[in-house]
Coordinates of C-alpha atoms and ligand atoms in Angstrom, one line a residue:
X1156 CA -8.0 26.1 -6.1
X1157 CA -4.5 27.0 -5.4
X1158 CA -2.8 24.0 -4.1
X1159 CA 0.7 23.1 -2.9
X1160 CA 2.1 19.7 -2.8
X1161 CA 5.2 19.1 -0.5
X1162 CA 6.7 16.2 -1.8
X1163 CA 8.1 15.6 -5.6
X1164 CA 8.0 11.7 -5.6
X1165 CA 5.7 9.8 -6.9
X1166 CA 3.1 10.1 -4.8
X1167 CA 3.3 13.9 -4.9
X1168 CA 4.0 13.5 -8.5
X1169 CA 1.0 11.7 -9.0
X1170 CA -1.4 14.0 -7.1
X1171 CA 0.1 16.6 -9.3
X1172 CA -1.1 15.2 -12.3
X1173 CA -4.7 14.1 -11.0
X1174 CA -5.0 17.6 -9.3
X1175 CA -3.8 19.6 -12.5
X1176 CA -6.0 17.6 -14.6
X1177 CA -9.4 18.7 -12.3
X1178 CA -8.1 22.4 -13.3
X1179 CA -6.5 23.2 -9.7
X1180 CA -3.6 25.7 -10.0
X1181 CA -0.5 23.6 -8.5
X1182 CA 2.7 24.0 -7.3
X1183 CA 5.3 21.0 -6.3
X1184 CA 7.9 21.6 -3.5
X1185 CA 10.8 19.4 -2.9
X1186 CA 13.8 20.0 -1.0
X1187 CA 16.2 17.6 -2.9
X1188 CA 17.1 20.0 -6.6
X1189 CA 15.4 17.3 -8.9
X1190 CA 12.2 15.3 -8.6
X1191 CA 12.2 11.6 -8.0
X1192 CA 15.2 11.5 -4.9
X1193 CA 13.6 10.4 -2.3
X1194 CA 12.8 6.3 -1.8
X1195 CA 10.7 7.0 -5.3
X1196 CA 14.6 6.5 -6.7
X1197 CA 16.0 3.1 -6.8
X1198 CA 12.8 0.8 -5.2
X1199 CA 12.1 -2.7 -6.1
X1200 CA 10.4 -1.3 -9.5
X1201 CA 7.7 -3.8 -9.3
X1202 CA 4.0 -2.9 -9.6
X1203 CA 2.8 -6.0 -7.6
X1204 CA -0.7 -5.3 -7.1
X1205 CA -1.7 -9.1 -5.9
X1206 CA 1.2 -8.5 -3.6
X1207 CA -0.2 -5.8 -1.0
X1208 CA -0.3 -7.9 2.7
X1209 CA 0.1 -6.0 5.3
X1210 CA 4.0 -6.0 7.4
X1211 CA 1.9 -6.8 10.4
X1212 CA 1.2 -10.6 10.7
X1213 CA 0.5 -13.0 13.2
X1214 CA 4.2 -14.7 11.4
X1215 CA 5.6 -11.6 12.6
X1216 CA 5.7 -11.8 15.9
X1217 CA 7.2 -14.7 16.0
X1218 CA 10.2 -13.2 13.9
X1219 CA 10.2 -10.5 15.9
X1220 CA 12.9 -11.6 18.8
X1221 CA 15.3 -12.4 16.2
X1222 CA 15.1 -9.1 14.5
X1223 CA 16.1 -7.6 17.9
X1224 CA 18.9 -9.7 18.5
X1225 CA 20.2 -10.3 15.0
X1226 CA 23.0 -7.9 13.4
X1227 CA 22.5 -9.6 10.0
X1228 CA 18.9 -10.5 9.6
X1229 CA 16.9 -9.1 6.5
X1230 CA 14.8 -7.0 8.9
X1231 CA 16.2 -5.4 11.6
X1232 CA 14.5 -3.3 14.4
X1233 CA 16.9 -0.5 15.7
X1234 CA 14.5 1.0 18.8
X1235 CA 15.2 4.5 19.6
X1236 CA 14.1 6.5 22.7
X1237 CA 11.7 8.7 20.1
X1238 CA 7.9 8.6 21.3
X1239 CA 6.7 8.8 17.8
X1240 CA 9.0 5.6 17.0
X1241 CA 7.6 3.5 20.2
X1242 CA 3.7 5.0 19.9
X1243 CA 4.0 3.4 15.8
X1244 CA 5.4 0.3 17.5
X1245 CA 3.1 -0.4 19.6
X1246 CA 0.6 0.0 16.7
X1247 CA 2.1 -2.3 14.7
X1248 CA 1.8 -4.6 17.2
X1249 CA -1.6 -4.6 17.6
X1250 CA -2.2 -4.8 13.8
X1251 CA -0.3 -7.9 14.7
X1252 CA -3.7 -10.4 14.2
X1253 CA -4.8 -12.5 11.6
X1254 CA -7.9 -10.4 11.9
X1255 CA -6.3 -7.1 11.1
X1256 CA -4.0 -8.6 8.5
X1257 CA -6.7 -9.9 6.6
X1258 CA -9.2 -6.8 6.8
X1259 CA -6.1 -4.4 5.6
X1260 CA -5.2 -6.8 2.5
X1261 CA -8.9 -6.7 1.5
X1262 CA -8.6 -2.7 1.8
X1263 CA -5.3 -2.3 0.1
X1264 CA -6.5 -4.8 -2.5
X1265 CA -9.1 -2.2 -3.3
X1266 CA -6.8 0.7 -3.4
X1267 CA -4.4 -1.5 -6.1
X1268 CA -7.1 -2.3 -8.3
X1269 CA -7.8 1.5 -8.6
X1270 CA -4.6 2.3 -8.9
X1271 CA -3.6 -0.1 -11.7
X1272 CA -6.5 1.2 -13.3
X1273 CA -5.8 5.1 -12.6
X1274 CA -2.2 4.4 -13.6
X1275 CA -3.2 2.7 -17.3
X1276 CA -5.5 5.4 -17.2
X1277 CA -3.1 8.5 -16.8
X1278 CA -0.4 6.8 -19.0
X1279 CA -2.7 6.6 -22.1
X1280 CA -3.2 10.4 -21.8
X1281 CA 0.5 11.1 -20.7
X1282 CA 2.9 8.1 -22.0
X1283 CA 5.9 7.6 -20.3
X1284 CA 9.1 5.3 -21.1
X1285 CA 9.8 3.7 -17.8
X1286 CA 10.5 0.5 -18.8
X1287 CA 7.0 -0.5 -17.9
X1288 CA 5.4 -3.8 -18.9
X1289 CA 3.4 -6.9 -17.7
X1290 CA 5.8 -9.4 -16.8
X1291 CA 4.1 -11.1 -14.0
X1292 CA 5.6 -12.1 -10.4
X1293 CA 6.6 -15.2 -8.7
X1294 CA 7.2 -15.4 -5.5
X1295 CA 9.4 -18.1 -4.4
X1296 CA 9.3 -20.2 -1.2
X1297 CA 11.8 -22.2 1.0
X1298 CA 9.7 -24.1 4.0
X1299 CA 6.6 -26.3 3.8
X1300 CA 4.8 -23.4 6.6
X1301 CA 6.0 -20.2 4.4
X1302 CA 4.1 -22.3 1.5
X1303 CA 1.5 -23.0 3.5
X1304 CA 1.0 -19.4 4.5
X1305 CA 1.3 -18.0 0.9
X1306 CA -1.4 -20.6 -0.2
X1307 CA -3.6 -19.6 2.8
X1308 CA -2.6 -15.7 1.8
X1309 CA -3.7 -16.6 -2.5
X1310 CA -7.1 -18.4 -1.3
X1311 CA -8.1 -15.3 0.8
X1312 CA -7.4 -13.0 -1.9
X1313 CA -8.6 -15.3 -4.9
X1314 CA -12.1 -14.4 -2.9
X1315 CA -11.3 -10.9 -3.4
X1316 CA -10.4 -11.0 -6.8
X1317 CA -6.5 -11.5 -7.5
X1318 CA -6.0 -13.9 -10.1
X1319 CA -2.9 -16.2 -8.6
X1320 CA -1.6 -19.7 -8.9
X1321 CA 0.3 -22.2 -6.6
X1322 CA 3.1 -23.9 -7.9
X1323 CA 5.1 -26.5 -7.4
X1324 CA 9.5 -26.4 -7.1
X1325 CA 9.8 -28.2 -10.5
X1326 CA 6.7 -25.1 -12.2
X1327 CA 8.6 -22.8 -10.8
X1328 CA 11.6 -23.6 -12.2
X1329 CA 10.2 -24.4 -15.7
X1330 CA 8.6 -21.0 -15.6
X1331 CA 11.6 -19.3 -14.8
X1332 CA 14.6 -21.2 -15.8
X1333 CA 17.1 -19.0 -14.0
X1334 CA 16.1 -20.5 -10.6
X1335 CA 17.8 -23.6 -11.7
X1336 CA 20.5 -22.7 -8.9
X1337 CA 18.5 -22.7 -6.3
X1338 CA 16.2 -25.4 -7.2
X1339 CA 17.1 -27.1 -4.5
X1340 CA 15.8 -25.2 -1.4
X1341 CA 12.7 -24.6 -3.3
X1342 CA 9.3 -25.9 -1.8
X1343 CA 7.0 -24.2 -4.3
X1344 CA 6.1 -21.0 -5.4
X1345 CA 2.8 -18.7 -5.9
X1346 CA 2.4 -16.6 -9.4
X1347 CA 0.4 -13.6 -11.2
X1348 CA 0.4 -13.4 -13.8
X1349 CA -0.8 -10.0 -14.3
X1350 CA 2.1 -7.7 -12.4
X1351 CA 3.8 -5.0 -14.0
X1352 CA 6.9 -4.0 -13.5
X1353 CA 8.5 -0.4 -14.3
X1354 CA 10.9 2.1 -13.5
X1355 CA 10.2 4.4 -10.8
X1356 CA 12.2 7.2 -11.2
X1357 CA 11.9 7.4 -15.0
X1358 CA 8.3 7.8 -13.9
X1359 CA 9.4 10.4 -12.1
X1360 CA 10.9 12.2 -14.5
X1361 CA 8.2 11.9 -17.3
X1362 CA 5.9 12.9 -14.8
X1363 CA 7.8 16.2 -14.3
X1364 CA 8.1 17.0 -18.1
X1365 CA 5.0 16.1 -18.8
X1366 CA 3.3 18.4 -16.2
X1367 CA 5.8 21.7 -16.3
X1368 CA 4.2 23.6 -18.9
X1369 CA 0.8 24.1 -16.4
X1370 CA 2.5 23.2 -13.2
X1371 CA 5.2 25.2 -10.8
X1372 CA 8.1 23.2 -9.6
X1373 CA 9.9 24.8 -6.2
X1374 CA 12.3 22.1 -6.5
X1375 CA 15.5 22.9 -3.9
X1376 CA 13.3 24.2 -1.7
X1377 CA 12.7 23.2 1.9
X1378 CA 9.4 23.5 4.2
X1379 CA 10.8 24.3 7.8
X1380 CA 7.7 25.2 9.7
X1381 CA 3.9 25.1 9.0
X1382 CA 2.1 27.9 10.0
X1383 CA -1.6 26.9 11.5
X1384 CA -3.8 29.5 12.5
X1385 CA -7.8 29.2 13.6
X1386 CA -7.4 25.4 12.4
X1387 CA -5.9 26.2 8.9
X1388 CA -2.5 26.7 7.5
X1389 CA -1.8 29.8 7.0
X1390 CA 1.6 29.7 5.5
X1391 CA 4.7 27.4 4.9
X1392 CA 7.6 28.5 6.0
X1393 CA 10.8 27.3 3.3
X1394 CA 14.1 28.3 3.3
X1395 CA 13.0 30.5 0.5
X1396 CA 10.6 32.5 2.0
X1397 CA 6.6 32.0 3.2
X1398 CA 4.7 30.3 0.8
X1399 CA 0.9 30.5 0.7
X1400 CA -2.2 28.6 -0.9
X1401 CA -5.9 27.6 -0.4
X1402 CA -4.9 24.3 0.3
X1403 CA -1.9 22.0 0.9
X1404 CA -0.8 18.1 0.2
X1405 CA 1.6 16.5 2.4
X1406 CA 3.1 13.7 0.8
X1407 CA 6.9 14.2 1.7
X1408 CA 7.6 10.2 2.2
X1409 CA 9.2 9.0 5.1
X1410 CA 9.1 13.2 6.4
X1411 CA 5.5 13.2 6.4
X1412 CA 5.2 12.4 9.9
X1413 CA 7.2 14.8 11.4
X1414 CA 6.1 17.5 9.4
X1415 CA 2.2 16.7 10.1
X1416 CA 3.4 17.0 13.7
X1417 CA 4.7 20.6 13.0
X1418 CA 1.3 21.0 11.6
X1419 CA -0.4 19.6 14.8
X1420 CA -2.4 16.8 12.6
X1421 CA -0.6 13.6 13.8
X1422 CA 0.4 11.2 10.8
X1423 CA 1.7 7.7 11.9
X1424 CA 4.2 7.2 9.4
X1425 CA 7.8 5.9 10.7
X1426 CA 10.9 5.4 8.3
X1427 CA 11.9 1.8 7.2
X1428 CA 14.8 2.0 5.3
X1429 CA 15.5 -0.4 2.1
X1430 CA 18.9 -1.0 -0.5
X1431 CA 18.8 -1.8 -3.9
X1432 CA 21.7 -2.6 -6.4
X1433 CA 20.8 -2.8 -10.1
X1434 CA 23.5 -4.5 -12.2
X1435 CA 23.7 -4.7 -16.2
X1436 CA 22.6 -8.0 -17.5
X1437 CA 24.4 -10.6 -19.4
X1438 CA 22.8 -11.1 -23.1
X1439 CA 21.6 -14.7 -22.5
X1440 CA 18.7 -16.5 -20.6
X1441 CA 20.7 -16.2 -16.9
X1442 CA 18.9 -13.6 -15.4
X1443 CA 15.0 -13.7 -14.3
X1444 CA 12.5 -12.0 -17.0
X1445 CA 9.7 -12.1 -14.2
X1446 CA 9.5 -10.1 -11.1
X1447 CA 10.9 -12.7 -8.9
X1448 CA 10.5 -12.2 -4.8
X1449 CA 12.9 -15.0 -2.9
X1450 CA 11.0 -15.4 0.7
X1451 CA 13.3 -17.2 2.3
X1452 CA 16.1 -14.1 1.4
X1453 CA 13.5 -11.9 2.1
X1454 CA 15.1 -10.2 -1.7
X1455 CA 12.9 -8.9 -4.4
X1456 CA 14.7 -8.7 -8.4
X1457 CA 13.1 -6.8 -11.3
X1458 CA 14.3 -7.1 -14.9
X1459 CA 14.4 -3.2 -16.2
X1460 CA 15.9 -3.0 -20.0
X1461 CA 19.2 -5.0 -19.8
X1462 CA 19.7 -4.6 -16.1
X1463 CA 18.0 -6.5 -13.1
X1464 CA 17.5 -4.6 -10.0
X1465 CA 17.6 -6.0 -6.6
X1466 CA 16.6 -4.8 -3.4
X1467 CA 15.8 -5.7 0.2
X1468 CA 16.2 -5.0 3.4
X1469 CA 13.7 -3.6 6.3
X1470 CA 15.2 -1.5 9.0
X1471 CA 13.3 0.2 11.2
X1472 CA 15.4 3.0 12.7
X1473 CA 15.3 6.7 13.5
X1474 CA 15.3 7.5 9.5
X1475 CA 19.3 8.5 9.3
X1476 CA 20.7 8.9 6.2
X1477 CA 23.3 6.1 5.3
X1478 CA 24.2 3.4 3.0
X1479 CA 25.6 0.3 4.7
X1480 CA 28.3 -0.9 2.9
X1481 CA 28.0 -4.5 4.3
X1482 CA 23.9 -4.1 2.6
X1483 CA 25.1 -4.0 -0.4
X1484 CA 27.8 -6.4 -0.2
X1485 CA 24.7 -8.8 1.0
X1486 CA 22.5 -8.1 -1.6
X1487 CA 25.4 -8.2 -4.7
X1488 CA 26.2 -11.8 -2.7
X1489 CA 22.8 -12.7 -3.1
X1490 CA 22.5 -12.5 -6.8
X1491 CA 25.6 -13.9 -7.1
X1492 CA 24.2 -16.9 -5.6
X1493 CA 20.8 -16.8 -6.6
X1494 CA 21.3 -16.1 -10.2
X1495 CA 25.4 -16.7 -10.9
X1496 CA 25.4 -16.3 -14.9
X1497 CA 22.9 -13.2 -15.1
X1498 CA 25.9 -10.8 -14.4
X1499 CA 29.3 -10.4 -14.9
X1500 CA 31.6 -10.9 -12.4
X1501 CA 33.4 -7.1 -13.4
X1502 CA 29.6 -6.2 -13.1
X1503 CA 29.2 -6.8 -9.6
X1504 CA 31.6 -5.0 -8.6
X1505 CA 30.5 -2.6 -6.1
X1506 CA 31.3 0.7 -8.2
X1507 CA 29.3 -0.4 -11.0
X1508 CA 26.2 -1.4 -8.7
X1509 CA 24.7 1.4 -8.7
X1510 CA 24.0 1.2 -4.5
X1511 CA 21.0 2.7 -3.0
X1512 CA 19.2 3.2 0.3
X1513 CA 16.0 4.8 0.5
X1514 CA 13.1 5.2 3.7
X1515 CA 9.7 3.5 3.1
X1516 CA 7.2 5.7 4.3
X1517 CA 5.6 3.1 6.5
X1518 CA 2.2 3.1 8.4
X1519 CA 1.9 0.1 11.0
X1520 CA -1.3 -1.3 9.3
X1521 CA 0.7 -1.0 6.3
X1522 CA -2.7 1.2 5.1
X1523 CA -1.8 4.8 3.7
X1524 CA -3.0 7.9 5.2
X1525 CA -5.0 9.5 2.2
X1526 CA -7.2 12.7 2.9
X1527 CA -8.5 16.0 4.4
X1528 CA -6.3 16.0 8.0
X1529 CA -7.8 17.8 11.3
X1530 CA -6.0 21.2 9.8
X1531 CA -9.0 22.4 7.1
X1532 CA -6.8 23.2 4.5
X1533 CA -4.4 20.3 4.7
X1534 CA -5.1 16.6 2.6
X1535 CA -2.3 14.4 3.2
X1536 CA -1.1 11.7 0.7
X1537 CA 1.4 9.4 2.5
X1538 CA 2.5 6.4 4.3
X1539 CA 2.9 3.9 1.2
X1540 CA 5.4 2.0 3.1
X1541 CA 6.8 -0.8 0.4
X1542 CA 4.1 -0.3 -2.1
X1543 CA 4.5 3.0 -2.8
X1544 CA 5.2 2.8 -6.6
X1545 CA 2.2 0.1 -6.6
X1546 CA -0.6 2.4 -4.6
X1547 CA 0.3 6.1 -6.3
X1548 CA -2.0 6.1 -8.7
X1549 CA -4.5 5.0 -7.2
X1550 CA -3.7 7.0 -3.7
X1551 CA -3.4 10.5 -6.2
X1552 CA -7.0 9.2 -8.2
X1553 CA -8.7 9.1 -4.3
X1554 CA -6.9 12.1 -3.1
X1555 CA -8.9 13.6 -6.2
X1556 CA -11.9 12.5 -5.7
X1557 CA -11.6 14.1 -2.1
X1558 CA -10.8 17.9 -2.8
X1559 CA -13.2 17.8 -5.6
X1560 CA -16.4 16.2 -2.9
X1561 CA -16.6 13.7 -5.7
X1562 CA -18.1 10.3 -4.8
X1563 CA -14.7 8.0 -4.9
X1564 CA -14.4 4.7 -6.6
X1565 CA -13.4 3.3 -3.2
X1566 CA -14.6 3.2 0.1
X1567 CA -12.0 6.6 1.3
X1568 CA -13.3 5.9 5.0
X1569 CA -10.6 3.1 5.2
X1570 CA -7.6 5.5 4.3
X1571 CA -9.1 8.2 6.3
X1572 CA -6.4 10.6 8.5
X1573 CA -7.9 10.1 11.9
Ligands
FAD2378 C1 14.4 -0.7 -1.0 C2 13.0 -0.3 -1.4 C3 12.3 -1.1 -2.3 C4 11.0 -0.7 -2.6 N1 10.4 -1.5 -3.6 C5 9.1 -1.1 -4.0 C6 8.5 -1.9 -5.0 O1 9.0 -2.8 -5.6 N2 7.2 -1.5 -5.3 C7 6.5 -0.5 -4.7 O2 5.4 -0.3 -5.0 N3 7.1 0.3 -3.8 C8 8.4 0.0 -3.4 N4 9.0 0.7 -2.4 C9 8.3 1.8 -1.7 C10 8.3 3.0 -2.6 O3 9.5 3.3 -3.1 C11 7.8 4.2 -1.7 O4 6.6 3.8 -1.0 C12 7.5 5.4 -2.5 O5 8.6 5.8 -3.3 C13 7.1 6.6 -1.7 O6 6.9 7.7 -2.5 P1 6.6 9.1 -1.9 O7 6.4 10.0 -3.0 O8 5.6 9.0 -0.8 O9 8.0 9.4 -1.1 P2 9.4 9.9 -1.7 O10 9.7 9.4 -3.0 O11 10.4 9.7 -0.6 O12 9.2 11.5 -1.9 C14 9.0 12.4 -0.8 C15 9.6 13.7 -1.1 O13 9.4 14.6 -0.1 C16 10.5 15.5 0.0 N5 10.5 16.1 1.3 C17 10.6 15.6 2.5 N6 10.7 16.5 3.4 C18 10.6 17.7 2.8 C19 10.5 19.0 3.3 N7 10.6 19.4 4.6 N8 10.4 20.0 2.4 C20 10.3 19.7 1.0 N9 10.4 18.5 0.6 C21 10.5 17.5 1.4 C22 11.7 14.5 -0.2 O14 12.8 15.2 -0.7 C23 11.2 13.6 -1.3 O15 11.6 13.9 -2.6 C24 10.4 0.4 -2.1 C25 11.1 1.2 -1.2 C26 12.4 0.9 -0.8 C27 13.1 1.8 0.1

């Protein structure tokens, strides 16, 4: 089949290379003029597929007035008058249970097994340098209930597979002896052993050189309108011209809900935008060598070759593009406290930071969209939210599955466009 993905992270990247690899003929849009720009640039870099509960919480509503209220706070809810934006809200709401929390880690749990799997799988017939290894993840804890929670969180997923362990301040600290600093405000800590952490974007890239030679990149190349006709696209309509296929994958990010709207197929995926700063790491034991995830700060830190990135940050806003300034300056003060010998000072300058914002394309189960939408012709591939580097793999290895009417490794029901 002819097939045309709109979207050149990596979940479009990914879908590329399952697709091309059942023999489909494929071509990969992008409006940005390389692959790899979108929020597949700069993310958290961590493959944490232990690490997959769901934004919506029962805890979260009871953050939820100070996110309003607060200018500073880690996540910050901007409401806009945009029906989209308040019809995902109140859906994330109601996804607001323990119930719902729990039934979506079990799904998503399903989907990261496959996709560490599918992703181990396709880089043993395509390698890729991406800074990729398994370096495991600890996430850190400040209060006696966020440790309480995280335990409750490990002993619902140890049922369920994940192989995690609760540790005490003083582990923590002997695991990863650059937390000395902030020993203090430590309560305890839960690890895996078993996350990954990679490069994203160097994904990215691989992926694109690797899959030229028998796929066509339209990179630079924007979809304006979708043209459905009798229930199927007929044609998408760029800025270079009408572009036609047998079929079509939406999986443009944070822009795949308004253009499954143009496509009259309704995809609930909002923009939450994220920073990141990655800064060049002292030689020395100062910085973390584990993915390291600081609750309290609500601040994630990967070790990639001899830097350490950093991000953070939820804002859920109209999707505008801009980098806050006062973000970054937040997030470079944060490693400065949290880890003060890992980087020079010179280093965190903001100019040599490296500053970032991208959108998480965000669902409010926090469950991707992956599948054949109410338009015949159209499978959609999005809605990752803050896992998408995690769940590609595995989202591209289902999306296969689907267009081929193969039996999939997972139950697809629960990813299902409705
Ligand atoms: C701060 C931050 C930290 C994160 N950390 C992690 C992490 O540690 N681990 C993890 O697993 N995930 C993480 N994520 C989430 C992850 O980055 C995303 O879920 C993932 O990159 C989404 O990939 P994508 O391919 O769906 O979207 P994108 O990478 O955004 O790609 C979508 C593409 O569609 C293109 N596009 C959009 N509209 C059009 C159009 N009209 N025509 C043509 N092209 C179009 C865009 O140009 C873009 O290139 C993080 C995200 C952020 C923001």
């Amino acid at each position: 089949m002819k097939i045309v993905i709109i979207g050149a992270g990596i979940v479009g990247l990914t879908s590329a290379w399952w697709l091309a690899r059942d023999g489909h003929e494929i071509t990969v849009l992008d409006r940005a003029a390389a692959v790899g720009h979108g929020a597949s640039h700069a993310n958290g870099a961590q493959l944490s597929y232990s690490y997959v509960a769901p934004l919506a919480s029962a805890s979260v509503l009871r953050s939820l007035p100070g996110w309003l209220l607060s200018g500073d706070s880690p996540v910050r809810l901007r409401p806009t008058f945009d029906p989209a934006q308040t019809g995902w809200l109140l859906r994330f709401l109601a996804a607001c249970t323990q119930r719902a929390s729990d039934t979506a880690t079990a799904k998503l749990l399903s989907l990261s097994a496959l996709s560490r799997a599918s992703l181990h799988a396709m880089l043993a017939e395509t390698p890729a340098e991406f800074h990729h290894r398994q370096n495991g993840k600890l996430v850190v804890l400040s209060t006696a209930a966020s440790m309480a929670e995280a335990e409750r969180q490990m002993r619902l997923q140890a049922g369920m597979g994940s192989r995690q362990h609760a540790l005490t301040a003083a582990e923590c600290v002997a695991l990863e002896p650059a937390l000395s600093t902030i020993a203090h405000r430590l309560v305890g800590g839960i690890h895996t052993p078993d996350e990954e952490v990679g490069d994203c974007f160097l994904l990215c890239a691989a992926l694109h050189d690797a899959l030229a030679p028998r796929v066509a990149f339209r990179l630079g190349t924007t979809v304006q309108r979708i043209r459905v006709e009798r229930g199927r696209i007929a044609a998408l309509a760029t800025d270079a011209g009408d572009i036609v296929a047998d079929a079509y994958v939406l999986a443009a990010g944070a822009r795949s809900g308004p253009l499954a709207r143009l496509a009259r197929s309704p995809v609930p995926v909002q923009p939450i935008r994220g920073y990141s700063i990655t800064a060049k790491v002292r030689p020395g034991n100062a910085a973390p060598v584990r993915s390291i995830t600081d609750s309290a700060r609500k601040t994630v830190y990967a070790p990639l070759g001899n830097t350490l990135r950093v991000a953070g940050f939820a804002e859920i806003d109209a999707g505008r593009d801009q980098l806050h300034p006062g973000r970054i300056a937040t997030l470079a003060k944060t490693l400065a406290e949290t880890f003060p010998d890992a980087v020079a000072r010179e280093d965190l300058h903001p100019d040599r930071l490296q500053p970032w914002s991208g959108l998480r394309p965000a669902t409010p189960t926090s469950l991707p969209v992956i599948g054949r939408s109410r338009v015949a012709n159209l499978f959609v591939n999005a809605g990752q939210g803050a896992l998408g580097f995690t769940l590609a793999a595995g989202s591209a290895a289902l999306l296969a599955d689907i267009v081929a009417g193969r039996q999939p490794a997972i139950d697809a029901a629960a990813f299902a466009p409705m």
